[in-house]
């Protein structure tokens, strides 16, 4: 393994640079974490429920209970993230927002170190790890989620920790951390597919897939111990899981800041979390990606895919490209079903929707998605048999947490992209480390541009008051509806 512990930049070694990065990361995530002193966005669910957990409320676990006005009990996700928030509230003997935000800020800092470890382990290069962690540290999306009492940063942290342990072949611990992720948010289940493929390719360890079935289920059940301790039955537990599934598959809602999954890599629709009005200024919190990081990171993913294919002499390129193309097309269809209309040719004066556009688009969506999945699996199988596992892990991790949203029937937001960002950051880190050897000055300038891009939107990530005539600056880098 290339340890590259020599002088890296401005007299600092990679290890020293990493320590400085982690200190800065910690400071940025904890600075003004008590602001605002009210609920932010979905904290009316997660934060409120964490407070109720800390008070031992039985009703907080019940989907049929009517909550107080303006808040709601959060039972639509597994409880672990809220239980950790509640533990923090108990530890610090408070019910204030900073109490339930502290664990997320700490995990957000740990995430930066985990990204370093992943980049270093996957590419066997500490420079890749450092550039990857730098890019991730200044991502606005996970930055805001780590300062907000929601479950996304818990999902991301436990996924990354599980991956690090998996690569170290500590399969039991990896499975337990996978269980932590699953007990925070169901979206973690997609990681099981990645592990399945990797273990298939390592037949001597394939039987250990059983770890990733037994331990996560055990952890998931363990996270509901307070539910049972407060007097609920196992039948009520099963009904709760059914209610959760029904909620996520039948939720009919609209929101000004909702966005389709294919728009997330381009940071087109940041979500407005909070606003405070002052005499001559305003303070806003948006959950938004770093524009430069998102755009360059997505391009890096494309080039990583290209290298993944061409390194094997272009085998089954057709299958891979059609898999990606059809899957993206399917996602566009499912989010914009109104584009499919038919004209009644017998009466050209009238436009008639002869076939239900929604039903037709759904049919085409599932047909195209099926073709995409099958051809994509074939492409991965034949290519993986000849190596390039490191590229596969980054690509598979990224798309495992993106593509399933293409068939999701529920309302979606940019923060659902949070779990994809670490893989995108590692892809970018790989190319930055490669270019650093040849174009050191260019890479330094690019990293400075990432910093500028982050601090350009920083006031809108943290709620720093700005004069009203500067508010429009934020909307020059995305298509989010301008509320001002």
XYZ file of C-alpha atoms in Angstrom:
484
model
C 0.000 0.000 0.000
C 1.276 3.447 -0.940
C 1.405 5.301 2.363
C 2.649 8.609 0.909
C 3.392 10.092 4.303
C 6.046 12.445 2.897
C 5.583 16.197 2.530
C 2.296 16.687 0.708
C 1.400 20.383 0.654
C 2.775 23.533 2.309
C 5.055 21.438 4.512
C 2.274 19.185 5.805
C 2.163 15.430 5.437
C -1.061 13.696 4.411
C -1.731 12.657 8.009
C -1.214 16.218 9.268
C -3.419 17.620 6.511
C -6.123 15.105 7.448
C -6.008 16.141 11.120
C -6.354 19.809 10.145
C -9.263 18.931 7.851
C -11.041 17.039 10.640
C -10.574 19.932 13.078
C -12.029 22.381 10.538
C -14.858 19.946 9.784
C -15.673 19.599 13.482
C -15.691 23.362 14.006
C -17.901 24.095 10.989
C -20.465 21.468 11.962
C -20.721 22.593 15.574
C -20.500 26.370 15.055
C -23.906 27.935 15.882
C -25.500 24.481 16.065
C -28.076 25.860 18.510
C -29.494 28.072 15.738
C -32.336 28.133 15.159
C -33.909 27.510 18.526
C -37.034 26.156 16.842
C -37.711 23.086 14.714
C -36.047 23.032 11.290
C -37.987 21.357 8.471
C -38.541 17.669 9.381
C -37.325 18.220 12.929
C -41.033 18.736 13.619
C -41.140 14.939 13.209
C -37.691 13.595 14.101
C -36.651 16.145 16.716
C -40.061 16.240 18.372
C -40.227 12.444 18.526
C -36.687 12.267 19.945
C -37.823 14.548 22.769
C -40.823 12.302 23.388
C -38.568 9.226 23.397
C -36.365 10.893 26.012
C -39.446 11.461 28.168
C -40.512 7.823 27.877
C -43.647 8.568 25.867
C -45.570 5.481 24.779
C -47.639 7.465 22.269
C -44.513 8.448 20.305
C -44.342 4.865 18.974
C -47.987 4.659 17.912
C -49.152 5.504 14.415
C -52.750 5.948 15.534
C -52.049 8.609 18.179
C -53.032 12.224 17.448
C -49.998 14.492 18.060
C -50.049 18.094 19.308
C -50.730 20.783 16.719
C -47.754 21.753 14.549
C -45.714 18.586 15.153
C -46.085 14.862 14.521
C -44.839 11.568 15.873
C -42.239 10.123 13.481
C -43.031 6.415 13.105
C -42.530 6.153 9.322
C -38.819 5.309 9.712
C -37.055 2.845 12.028
C -36.205 4.385 15.415
C -32.421 4.144 15.874
C -31.526 7.668 14.708
C -34.228 9.163 16.930
C -33.095 6.975 19.839
C -29.547 8.306 19.499
C -30.911 11.866 19.479
C -32.988 11.035 22.553
C -29.908 9.624 24.311
C -28.126 12.915 23.670
C -31.051 14.831 25.164
C -30.943 12.646 28.265
C -27.149 12.920 28.525
C -27.168 16.720 28.351
C -30.403 17.022 30.338
C -32.075 19.266 27.805
C -34.982 19.392 25.401
C -33.428 22.155 23.301
C -32.676 21.642 19.576
C -28.898 21.653 20.064
C -29.325 18.529 22.170
C -30.779 16.437 19.364
C -28.439 17.967 16.752
C -25.151 17.145 18.502
C -25.020 13.430 17.512
C -25.566 14.289 13.842
C -22.791 16.896 13.887
C -20.424 14.387 15.472
C -21.347 11.705 12.936
C -20.923 14.235 10.131
C -17.327 14.740 11.264
C -16.739 10.993 11.526
C -18.071 10.623 7.976
C -15.199 12.723 6.657
C -12.693 10.333 8.238
C -14.589 7.297 6.926
C -14.478 8.719 3.397
C -10.710 9.107 3.815
C -10.422 5.462 4.853
C -12.587 4.246 1.971
C -10.697 6.219 -0.656
C -7.386 5.040 0.773
C -8.441 1.373 1.027
C -10.216 1.099 -2.330
C -7.421 2.679 -4.377
C -4.568 1.810 -1.987
C -3.489 5.434 -2.007
C -3.637 7.931 0.868
C -3.718 10.869 -1.530
C -7.004 9.579 -2.939
C -8.333 9.323 0.601
C -7.319 12.881 1.459
C -8.744 14.471 -1.688
C -11.939 12.438 -1.279
C -12.412 13.475 2.345
C -11.663 17.099 1.449
C -14.344 17.072 -1.242
C -16.865 15.434 1.080
C -16.061 17.751 3.999
C -17.152 20.741 1.939
C -20.303 19.206 0.519
C -23.202 21.400 1.569
C -25.844 18.663 1.441
C -24.390 16.359 4.093
C -23.118 19.416 5.958
C -26.678 20.668 6.500
C -28.027 17.184 7.214
C -25.372 16.746 9.912
C -26.581 19.950 11.588
C -30.268 19.022 11.388
C -32.166 16.511 13.514
C -33.059 14.093 10.723
C -31.971 10.523 10.005
C -30.026 10.957 6.748
C -26.582 11.569 8.261
C -27.054 8.480 10.461
C -27.772 6.414 7.353
C -24.679 7.757 5.563
C -22.357 7.256 8.545
C -23.392 3.677 9.230
C -23.195 2.767 5.527
C -19.636 4.100 5.304
C -18.586 2.414 8.556
C -20.039 -0.888 7.350
C -18.147 -0.598 4.056
C -14.838 0.127 5.798
C -15.264 -2.936 8.005
C -16.322 -5.051 5.019
C -13.140 -4.151 3.131
C -11.153 -5.119 6.223
C -12.989 -8.471 6.140
C -14.492 -7.851 9.561
C -17.788 -9.241 8.307
C -19.586 -9.569 11.645
C -18.906 -5.951 12.606
C -19.749 -4.841 9.068
C -23.081 -6.645 9.267
C -23.842 -5.049 12.638
C -23.141 -1.556 11.274
C -25.273 -2.407 8.256
C -27.985 -3.214 10.792
C -27.475 0.223 12.374
C -28.015 1.809 8.948
C -31.123 -0.290 8.318
C -32.486 0.584 11.763
C -32.091 4.257 10.868
C -33.621 4.208 7.385
C -34.882 1.450 5.117
C -32.897 2.842 2.177
C -29.838 1.055 3.613
C -31.187 -2.225 2.206
C -29.664 -1.440 -1.194
C -26.199 -1.958 0.281
C -27.038 -5.652 0.630
C -27.002 -5.996 -3.166
C -23.477 -4.560 -3.336
C -22.275 -6.954 -0.646
C -23.969 -9.855 -2.411
C -22.073 -9.235 -5.651
C -18.729 -8.803 -3.869
C -19.201 -12.010 -1.889
C -20.234 -13.945 -5.004
C -16.887 -12.981 -6.510
C -15.112 -14.140 -3.358
C -16.587 -17.644 -3.163
C -14.591 -18.740 -0.135
C -16.333 -16.012 1.864
C -19.727 -16.209 0.147
C -21.278 -18.177 2.993
C -20.722 -15.115 5.166
C -23.640 -13.466 3.388
C -25.626 -15.078 6.194
C -24.048 -12.525 8.550
C -25.745 -9.773 6.563
C -29.103 -11.405 7.107
C -28.897 -12.500 10.744
C -27.124 -9.567 12.402
C -28.989 -6.701 10.673
C -32.342 -8.296 11.509
C -31.205 -8.718 15.114
C -30.069 -5.098 15.341
C -33.310 -3.934 13.734
C -35.396 -5.824 16.292
C -33.142 -4.631 19.114
C -33.801 -0.998 18.096
C -37.476 -1.583 18.929
C -36.816 -2.743 22.500
C -38.347 0.459 23.960
C -41.428 -0.221 21.828
C -41.879 -3.580 23.522
C -40.724 -2.296 26.914
C -43.562 0.249 26.871
C -46.114 -2.520 26.505
C -46.614 -2.949 22.776
C -47.048 -6.437 21.330
C -45.241 -8.228 18.518
C -48.432 -8.087 16.441
C -48.395 -4.310 16.843
C -44.755 -4.314 15.754
C -45.664 -6.185 12.562
C -48.578 -3.847 11.926
C -46.271 -0.869 12.413
C -43.949 -2.232 9.705
C -46.952 -2.622 7.390
C -48.027 0.942 8.145
C -44.506 2.173 7.349
C -44.503 0.317 4.029
C -47.946 1.628 3.139
C -46.902 5.191 3.955
C -43.834 5.117 1.709
C -45.590 3.393 -1.203
C -48.860 5.344 -1.103
C -47.828 8.816 0.033
C -49.619 11.374 -2.132
C -48.204 14.804 -1.477
C -46.743 17.806 -3.242
C -44.116 20.307 -2.185
C -42.608 23.389 -3.807
C -39.107 22.021 -3.229
C -39.663 18.408 -4.249
C -37.516 17.196 -7.139
C -37.139 14.119 -9.395
C -34.217 11.796 -8.756
C -32.426 12.526 -12.045
C -32.032 16.198 -11.088
C -30.091 15.530 -7.889
C -26.578 15.103 -9.375
C -26.890 18.633 -10.785
C -28.075 20.243 -7.536
C -31.025 21.811 -9.322
C -33.463 21.933 -6.426
C -32.077 22.651 -2.940
C -34.699 22.452 -0.196
C -35.701 25.486 1.849
C -35.469 24.419 5.511
C -35.854 27.616 7.521
C -36.165 31.414 7.376
C -35.928 34.248 9.908
C -36.792 37.841 9.043
C -34.947 40.859 10.406
C -35.381 44.573 9.804
C -32.943 44.834 6.897
C -31.786 41.247 6.569
C -32.911 37.646 6.265
C -31.504 34.346 7.507
C -32.166 31.243 5.431
C -31.230 27.579 5.677
C -31.267 25.519 2.496
C -30.020 21.971 2.211
C -27.920 22.282 -0.909
C -24.960 20.551 -2.436
C -21.722 22.352 -3.203
C -22.396 23.320 -6.850
C -18.828 22.773 -8.070
C -18.464 19.499 -6.173
C -21.741 18.119 -7.510
C -21.037 18.984 -11.132
C -17.395 17.889 -11.148
C -18.182 14.839 -9.015
C -20.826 13.626 -11.431
C -18.435 14.080 -14.363
C -15.856 12.082 -12.393
C -18.397 9.273 -11.977
C -18.939 9.230 -15.744
C -15.190 9.018 -16.409
C -14.831 6.312 -13.768
C -17.516 4.301 -15.565
C -15.728 4.909 -18.848
C -12.455 3.646 -17.378
C -14.259 0.696 -15.838
C -15.471 -0.339 -19.284
C -12.550 0.569 -21.524
C -9.992 -1.018 -19.224
C -11.517 -4.329 -20.292
C -11.190 -3.527 -24.008
C -14.709 -2.260 -24.338
C -16.467 -5.553 -23.658
C -20.257 -5.405 -23.481
C -20.233 -1.608 -23.705
C -23.569 -1.827 -25.416
C -25.188 -3.511 -22.438
C -23.808 -1.022 -19.951
C -24.808 2.015 -21.978
C -28.284 0.708 -22.656
C -28.656 -0.145 -18.980
C -27.858 3.413 -17.943
C -29.779 5.014 -20.803
C -32.957 3.027 -20.313
C -32.883 3.407 -16.549
C -32.547 7.189 -16.821
C -35.263 7.267 -19.470
C -37.488 5.198 -17.194
C -36.965 7.661 -14.379
C -37.904 10.594 -16.604
C -41.053 8.766 -17.665
C -42.129 8.012 -14.133
C -41.593 11.596 -13.001
C -43.078 13.187 -16.111
C -45.853 10.835 -17.274
C -47.676 13.724 -18.908
C -45.249 13.699 -21.848
C -46.952 10.636 -23.350
C -50.089 11.641 -25.191
C -51.877 10.400 -28.263
C -53.840 12.409 -30.820
C -57.233 11.324 -32.070
C -56.541 11.326 -35.825
C -60.249 10.989 -36.679
C -60.900 14.380 -35.195
C -57.791 16.527 -35.593
C -59.525 19.448 -33.935
C -59.354 17.755 -30.583
C -56.481 16.327 -28.598
C -57.619 13.160 -26.904
C -55.639 11.097 -24.445
C -56.639 7.720 -25.892
C -54.484 5.701 -23.522
C -53.914 6.691 -19.934
C -50.522 8.360 -19.973
C -49.927 7.316 -16.373
C -50.621 3.635 -17.027
C -48.650 3.618 -20.263
C -45.658 5.360 -18.752
C -45.730 2.967 -15.792
C -45.726 -0.019 -18.150
C -42.842 1.370 -20.192
C -41.006 2.289 -17.015
C -41.018 -1.222 -15.610
C -40.167 -2.809 -18.978
C -37.234 -0.467 -19.511
C -36.086 -0.749 -15.919
C -36.165 -4.552 -16.129
C -34.012 -4.437 -19.263
C -31.670 -1.973 -17.614
C -31.236 -4.089 -14.498
C -30.688 -7.345 -16.419
C -28.206 -5.871 -18.880
C -26.444 -3.968 -16.124
C -26.015 -7.115 -14.027
C -24.612 -8.974 -17.020
C -22.192 -6.145 -17.679
C -21.029 -6.082 -14.077
C -20.683 -9.853 -13.865
C -18.477 -10.276 -16.920
C -16.376 -7.219 -16.171
C -15.899 -8.056 -12.500
C -14.701 -11.525 -13.366
C -11.670 -9.817 -14.863
C -10.964 -7.392 -12.041
C -11.530 -3.661 -11.398
C -13.293 -4.312 -8.078
C -12.322 -0.892 -6.727
C -14.111 0.904 -9.544
C -17.095 -1.405 -9.164
C -17.503 -0.567 -5.474
C -17.634 3.173 -6.155
C -19.962 2.861 -9.155
C -22.229 0.276 -7.523
C -22.382 2.203 -4.249
C -23.336 5.385 -6.071
C -26.048 3.908 -8.273
C -27.368 1.544 -5.582
C -28.554 4.587 -3.646
C -29.692 6.577 -6.696
C -31.451 4.343 -9.220
C -34.048 2.797 -6.861
C -35.544 6.269 -6.523
C -36.404 6.155 -10.231
C -39.351 3.879 -9.428
C -40.289 5.371 -6.073
C -43.947 6.450 -6.003
C -43.485 8.901 -3.133
C -42.515 12.563 -3.056
C -38.732 13.033 -3.232
C -36.214 15.669 -2.159
C -32.566 16.458 -2.798
C -31.501 15.115 0.616
C -32.434 11.607 -0.540
C -29.207 11.898 -2.562
C -27.098 12.126 0.627
C -25.874 8.515 0.531
C -24.600 8.934 -3.047
C -22.358 11.895 -2.274
C -19.504 9.978 -0.524
C -19.044 7.747 -3.580
C -19.114 10.754 -5.872
C -16.523 12.472 -3.665
C -14.250 9.409 -3.834
C -14.548 9.329 -7.631
C -13.506 12.980 -7.733
C -10.744 12.342 -5.192
C -9.339 9.574 -7.379
C -8.916 11.898 -10.351
C -7.600 14.784 -8.246
C -4.925 12.519 -6.751
C -4.006 11.333 -10.248
C -3.747 14.860 -11.632
C -1.897 16.133 -8.561
C 1.211 14.253 -9.680
C 1.202 16.026 -13.053
C -0.651 19.308 -12.547
C -0.142 20.188 -8.900
C -0.953 23.879 -9.260
C -4.115 23.157 -11.248
C -5.393 20.768 -8.571
C -4.640 23.256 -5.786
C -6.590 25.933 -7.656
C -9.477 23.528 -8.169
C -9.564 22.669 -4.451
C -9.590 26.375 -3.635
C -12.534 26.744 -6.013
C -14.381 24.010 -4.083
C -13.775 26.023 -0.908
C -15.002 29.211 -2.566
C -18.064 27.384 -3.866
C -18.820 26.090 -0.360
C -18.402 29.415 1.413
C -20.353 31.161 -1.361
C -23.458 29.301 -0.198
C -22.370 28.935 3.454
C -24.704 31.684 4.760
C -27.604 29.810 3.155
C -26.525 26.529 4.748
C -26.302 27.877 8.286
C -28.786 30.753 8.500
C -26.310 33.628 8.687
C -28.262 36.889 8.238
C -27.650 38.633 4.916
C -28.869 41.931 3.477
C -31.942 41.289 1.385
C -30.269 42.495 -1.813
C -27.706 39.674 -1.504
C -30.250 36.878 -1.128
C -30.510 36.428 -4.899
C -26.853 35.325 -5.066
C -27.831 31.848 -3.923
C -30.274 31.359 -6.765
C -27.644 31.865 -9.443
C -26.407 28.285 -9.013
C -29.649 26.294 -8.963
C -33.233 26.241 -10.184
C -34.920 26.146 -6.793
C -38.025 28.293 -6.598
C -36.961 31.701 -5.283
C -39.369 32.521 -2.443
C -38.245 36.146 -2.286
